[in-house]
Amino acid sequence: MAYENYTTFKTTKDGAVLTVSFDYPPVNVQGIPMLDDLNRLAETLEGESSTKVVVFQSAHPEIFVAHADTNFLKDMSTTAVSRDEVKLLYLQTTLERISKLPQATIAKIEGFARGGGHEFALACDMRFAARGKAKFMQMEVGMGILPCGGGASRMARQTGLGRALEIILSARDFDADDAVAYGTINKALDADKIGAYVDELAKRIAHFPADSINACKQAVYASIDKPIEDALTEEAYWLYQATSKTPAIKRFQFADDKGFQNDMENQRNWNQGVIGIQEIE
């Protein structure tokens, strides 16, 4: 599957891992061209099972993805509309599409991610940030609006209500270590270690069946919005989707036949065992 002819980022493929490097001078602003590129990328990924992990990073030494382009925000209507008339913004639908990709998505943040850039990171499944380089902010309240690329919605799910409101209403920078404490990223790493960490994680995930990765994502995302009984039903539903499309049953049979689960040495080495069992197809 070809990943080419994008104007705002470049792509490289290594096995089942696709790396997307934002490269849109001068500051990786999040405008219509970037959203168009992300939609074309999503269209390709949605029908593609050989790519299992997508890592988003930046070629800019100081910026991951900048805020939304003020050129299209300044043309917004100044007339309030009713809830019945509201339509989702292009930014919202694009980032929701990224969030729903069947692949695991990882944001490797080594620069500024403010406004829409931060909201893009929040739409990814996992986020890792470099100490001394990453900076985050939602500045919208100071401009007279609110985070409108999922920032008001996804941030509360990540951090809880009080912390989300602190981040949004203060409109101030916070760094990678703050982001870990707030719960907006998975881990802060030293700048010389983030590359190796994300690379190892992406390659590990890429060992596993594409349909199982998607099933895990769908069940976890559904659990955020549903009562526990409905969330458990969702888990069971996606379990059957996985077993119908992956070699799961063969692997369980192999483990049972070989006495895998009752062997103490295997119990000590599940971290590697789960990689080794990928040979059963």
Coordinates of C-alpha atoms in Angstrom, one line a residue:
M1 CA 0.0 0.0 0.0
A2 CA 1.5 3.4 -1.0
Y3 CA 1.7 6.3 1.4
E4 CA 2.7 9.2 -0.7
N5 CA 2.0 12.7 -2.2
Y6 CA 1.3 14.4 1.1
T7 CA 2.1 18.0 1.4
T8 CA 2.3 18.4 5.2
F9 CA 4.1 15.3 6.3
K10 CA 6.3 12.5 5.1
T11 CA 5.9 8.7 5.7
T12 CA 8.3 5.8 6.1
K13 CA 7.3 2.1 6.5
D14 CA 9.3 -0.4 8.5
G15 CA 7.6 -3.7 8.5
A16 CA 4.2 -3.2 10.1
V17 CA 5.1 0.2 11.6
L18 CA 4.3 3.4 9.7
T19 CA 6.1 6.6 10.8
V20 CA 4.5 9.9 9.9
S21 CA 6.8 12.9 10.2
F22 CA 5.0 16.3 10.1
D23 CA 7.1 18.6 7.9
Y24 CA 5.1 21.7 6.9
P25 CA 7.3 24.9 7.2
P26 CA 7.5 27.2 8.8
V27 CA 5.8 25.9 12.0
N28 CA 3.7 22.8 11.2
V29 CA 0.5 24.9 11.5
Q30 CA -2.7 22.8 11.6
G31 CA -4.6 24.1 8.6
I32 CA -6.8 22.7 5.8
P33 CA -3.8 21.1 4.0
M34 CA -2.8 19.1 7.0
L35 CA -6.4 18.1 7.8
D36 CA -6.8 17.0 4.1
D37 CA -3.6 15.0 4.3
L38 CA -4.7 13.3 7.5
N39 CA -8.0 12.3 6.0
R40 CA -6.3 10.8 3.0
L41 CA -3.9 9.0 5.3
A42 CA -6.9 7.7 7.3
E43 CA -8.7 6.5 4.2
T44 CA -5.7 4.4 3.3
L45 CA -5.2 3.0 6.8
E46 CA -8.8 2.1 7.4
G47 CA -8.6 -0.5 4.6
E48 CA -5.1 -1.7 5.4
S49 CA -4.2 -4.6 7.7
S50 CA -0.4 -4.9 7.0
T51 CA 0.1 -1.6 9.0
K52 CA -0.5 -2.3 12.7
V53 CA 1.1 0.7 14.3
V54 CA 1.4 4.4 13.3
V55 CA 3.9 6.7 15.0
F56 CA 3.4 10.4 14.6
Q57 CA 6.4 12.6 15.1
S58 CA 7.8 15.9 13.7
A59 CA 10.7 16.9 11.5
H60 CA 10.7 20.4 13.1
P61 CA 13.3 20.7 15.9
E62 CA 11.0 22.7 18.2
I63 CA 7.4 22.0 17.1
F64 CA 5.3 18.8 17.1
V65 CA 2.1 20.2 15.5
A66 CA 1.2 23.9 16.0
H67 CA -2.3 25.3 16.8
A68 CA -5.1 25.4 14.3
D69 CA -4.6 27.8 11.4
T70 CA -6.1 31.2 12.3
N71 CA -7.0 31.8 8.7
F72 CA -10.0 29.4 8.9
L73 CA -10.9 30.3 12.5
K74 CA -11.2 34.0 11.7
D75 CA -13.9 33.2 9.1
M76 CA -16.2 31.5 11.6
S77 CA -19.7 32.8 12.1
T78 CA -20.4 35.4 14.8
T79 CA -24.0 34.3 15.0
A80 CA -24.9 31.7 17.7
V81 CA -26.8 28.6 16.5
S82 CA -29.1 26.2 18.3
R83 CA -28.0 22.7 19.1
D84 CA -30.3 21.4 16.4
E85 CA -28.3 23.4 13.8
V86 CA -24.8 22.5 15.0
K87 CA -22.5 20.6 12.6
L88 CA -19.2 19.2 13.6
L89 CA -16.1 21.1 12.5
Y90 CA -13.7 19.7 10.0
L91 CA -11.0 19.6 12.8
Q92 CA -13.3 17.5 15.0
T93 CA -14.3 15.0 12.3
T94 CA -10.7 14.6 11.2
L95 CA -9.3 14.0 14.6
E96 CA -12.1 11.6 15.5
R97 CA -11.2 9.6 12.3
I98 CA -7.6 9.4 13.5
S99 CA -8.8 8.2 16.9
K100 CA -10.9 5.4 15.4
L101 CA -8.2 4.0 13.2
P102 CA -7.9 0.2 13.5
Q103 CA -4.1 0.6 14.0
A104 CA -2.4 1.5 17.3
T105 CA -1.4 5.2 17.1
I106 CA 1.5 6.8 19.1
A107 CA 2.4 10.5 19.3
K108 CA 6.1 11.0 19.9
I109 CA 6.2 14.6 21.0
E110 CA 9.6 16.4 20.9
G111 CA 8.4 20.0 20.7
F112 CA 5.5 22.4 21.1
A113 CA 2.0 20.8 20.9
R114 CA -0.4 23.7 21.6
G115 CA -4.1 24.1 20.7
G116 CA -5.0 21.9 17.8
G117 CA -1.6 20.2 18.0
H118 CA -2.3 19.1 21.5
E119 CA -5.7 18.0 20.5
F120 CA -4.2 15.9 17.7
A121 CA -2.0 14.2 20.3
L122 CA -5.0 13.6 22.6
A123 CA -6.7 11.8 19.6
C124 CA -3.9 9.3 19.4
D125 CA -4.0 6.1 21.5
M126 CA -0.7 6.8 23.3
R127 CA 1.5 9.9 23.9
F128 CA 5.2 10.1 24.9
A129 CA 7.0 13.4 25.4
A130 CA 10.6 14.5 25.6
R131 CA 11.7 16.4 28.7
G132 CA 13.1 19.8 28.0
K133 CA 11.5 19.9 24.5
A134 CA 7.8 19.2 24.8
K135 CA 5.4 22.0 25.7
F136 CA 1.6 21.8 25.9
M137 CA -1.1 24.4 26.0
Q138 CA -4.8 25.0 25.3
M139 CA -4.8 28.8 24.6
E140 CA -8.4 29.0 23.3
V141 CA -10.0 30.7 26.3
G142 CA -7.7 33.6 25.9
M143 CA -8.8 34.0 22.3
G144 CA -12.4 34.0 23.3
I145 CA -13.4 30.4 22.2
L146 CA -12.8 26.9 23.6
P147 CA -10.8 23.9 22.6
C148 CA -12.8 22.6 19.6
G149 CA -10.8 19.7 18.2
G150 CA -11.8 17.3 21.0
G151 CA -9.7 19.1 23.6
A152 CA -12.6 19.9 25.9
S153 CA -14.0 16.4 25.5
R154 CA -11.0 14.1 25.4
M155 CA -9.0 15.9 28.0
A156 CA -11.7 15.4 30.7
R157 CA -11.6 11.7 29.9
Q158 CA -7.9 11.7 30.3
T159 CA -7.5 13.8 33.4
G160 CA -10.8 14.2 35.2
L161 CA -13.0 17.3 35.3
G162 CA -11.0 19.5 37.6
R163 CA -7.6 19.0 36.0
A164 CA -9.1 19.5 32.5
L165 CA -10.6 22.8 33.5
E166 CA -7.3 23.9 35.1
I167 CA -5.5 23.2 31.9
I168 CA -8.1 24.8 29.7
L169 CA -8.9 27.9 31.7
S170 CA -5.3 28.7 32.7
A171 CA -4.2 28.8 29.1
R172 CA -0.6 28.3 30.2
D173 CA 2.3 26.1 29.1
F174 CA 3.0 22.8 30.9
D175 CA 5.9 20.5 30.3
A176 CA 6.4 16.7 29.9
D177 CA 6.6 16.0 33.6
D178 CA 3.5 18.1 34.3
A179 CA 1.7 16.2 31.5
V180 CA 2.5 12.9 33.2
A181 CA 1.2 14.2 36.5
Y182 CA -2.0 15.6 34.8
G183 CA -2.5 12.3 32.9
T184 CA -2.4 13.7 29.4
I185 CA 0.6 11.6 28.3
N186 CA 1.7 8.1 29.1
K187 CA 5.3 8.8 29.9
A188 CA 8.0 11.6 29.9
L189 CA 11.4 10.5 28.7
D190 CA 14.8 12.2 28.4
A191 CA 15.3 13.6 24.9
D192 CA 18.0 11.0 24.1
K193 CA 15.8 8.1 25.2
I194 CA 12.4 8.8 23.7
G195 CA 13.3 7.5 20.2
A196 CA 14.4 4.1 21.3
Y197 CA 11.5 3.7 23.8
V198 CA 8.8 4.5 21.2
D199 CA 10.6 2.4 18.5
E200 CA 10.7 -0.7 20.8
L201 CA 7.1 -0.2 21.9
A202 CA 5.8 0.2 18.3
K203 CA 7.7 -2.9 17.1
R204 CA 6.5 -5.0 20.0
I205 CA 2.8 -4.1 19.3
A206 CA 3.4 -4.8 15.6
H207 CA 4.1 -8.4 16.4
F208 CA 0.5 -9.0 17.4
P209 CA -2.5 -9.7 15.1
A210 CA -4.0 -6.6 13.5
D211 CA -7.6 -7.7 14.3
S212 CA -6.7 -8.2 17.9
I213 CA -5.1 -4.7 18.1
N214 CA -8.3 -3.2 16.7
A215 CA -10.5 -5.3 19.0
C216 CA -8.6 -4.1 22.0
K217 CA -8.9 -0.5 20.9
Q218 CA -12.6 -0.7 20.3
A219 CA -13.4 -2.3 23.6
V220 CA -11.2 0.1 25.6
Y221 CA -12.7 3.2 23.9
A222 CA -16.2 1.9 24.3
S223 CA -15.7 1.4 28.1
I224 CA -15.2 5.2 28.6
D225 CA -18.7 6.1 27.6
K226 CA -20.8 3.1 28.8
P227 CA -22.0 1.8 32.1
I228 CA -20.0 -1.2 33.3
E229 CA -22.6 -3.8 32.2
D230 CA -22.6 -2.4 28.7
A231 CA -18.9 -2.1 28.6
L232 CA -18.5 -5.8 29.6
T233 CA -20.9 -6.7 26.7
E234 CA -18.7 -4.7 24.4
E235 CA -15.7 -6.7 25.6
A236 CA -17.4 -10.0 24.9
Y237 CA -18.5 -8.7 21.5
W238 CA -15.0 -7.8 20.5
L239 CA -13.6 -11.0 21.9
Y240 CA -15.7 -12.9 19.3
Q241 CA -14.6 -10.6 16.6
A242 CA -11.0 -11.3 17.5
T243 CA -11.3 -15.1 17.8
S244 CA -13.1 -15.2 14.4
K245 CA -10.2 -13.5 12.6
T246 CA -7.0 -14.3 14.5
P247 CA -5.1 -17.6 15.3
A248 CA -6.2 -17.1 19.0
I249 CA -7.8 -20.6 19.3
K250 CA -4.8 -22.3 17.8
R251 CA -2.5 -20.5 20.2
F252 CA -4.6 -21.4 23.2
Q253 CA -4.7 -25.1 22.0
F254 CA -1.0 -25.1 21.6
A255 CA -0.5 -23.6 25.1
D256 CA -2.8 -26.3 26.5
D257 CA -1.2 -29.2 24.6
K258 CA 2.3 -28.1 25.7
G259 CA 1.3 -27.6 29.3
F260 CA 2.4 -23.9 28.9
Q261 CA 0.3 -22.4 31.6
N262 CA 1.3 -24.9 34.3
D263 CA 5.1 -24.5 33.7
M264 CA 6.7 -22.2 36.2
E265 CA 9.4 -21.2 33.8
N266 CA 6.8 -20.1 31.3
Q267 CA 5.1 -18.1 34.0
R268 CA 8.3 -16.3 34.7
N269 CA 8.8 -15.5 31.0
W270 CA 5.4 -14.3 29.7
N271 CA 7.0 -11.1 28.6
Q272 CA 8.9 -12.9 25.9
G273 CA 6.5 -15.9 25.6
V274 CA 3.8 -13.7 24.1
I275 CA 6.2 -12.8 21.3
G276 CA 7.3 -16.4 20.7
I277 CA 3.7 -17.6 20.3
Q278 CA 3.3 -15.4 17.3
E279 CA 4.8 -18.2 15.3
I280 CA 1.5 -20.1 15.7
E281 CA -0.6 -18.8 12.7

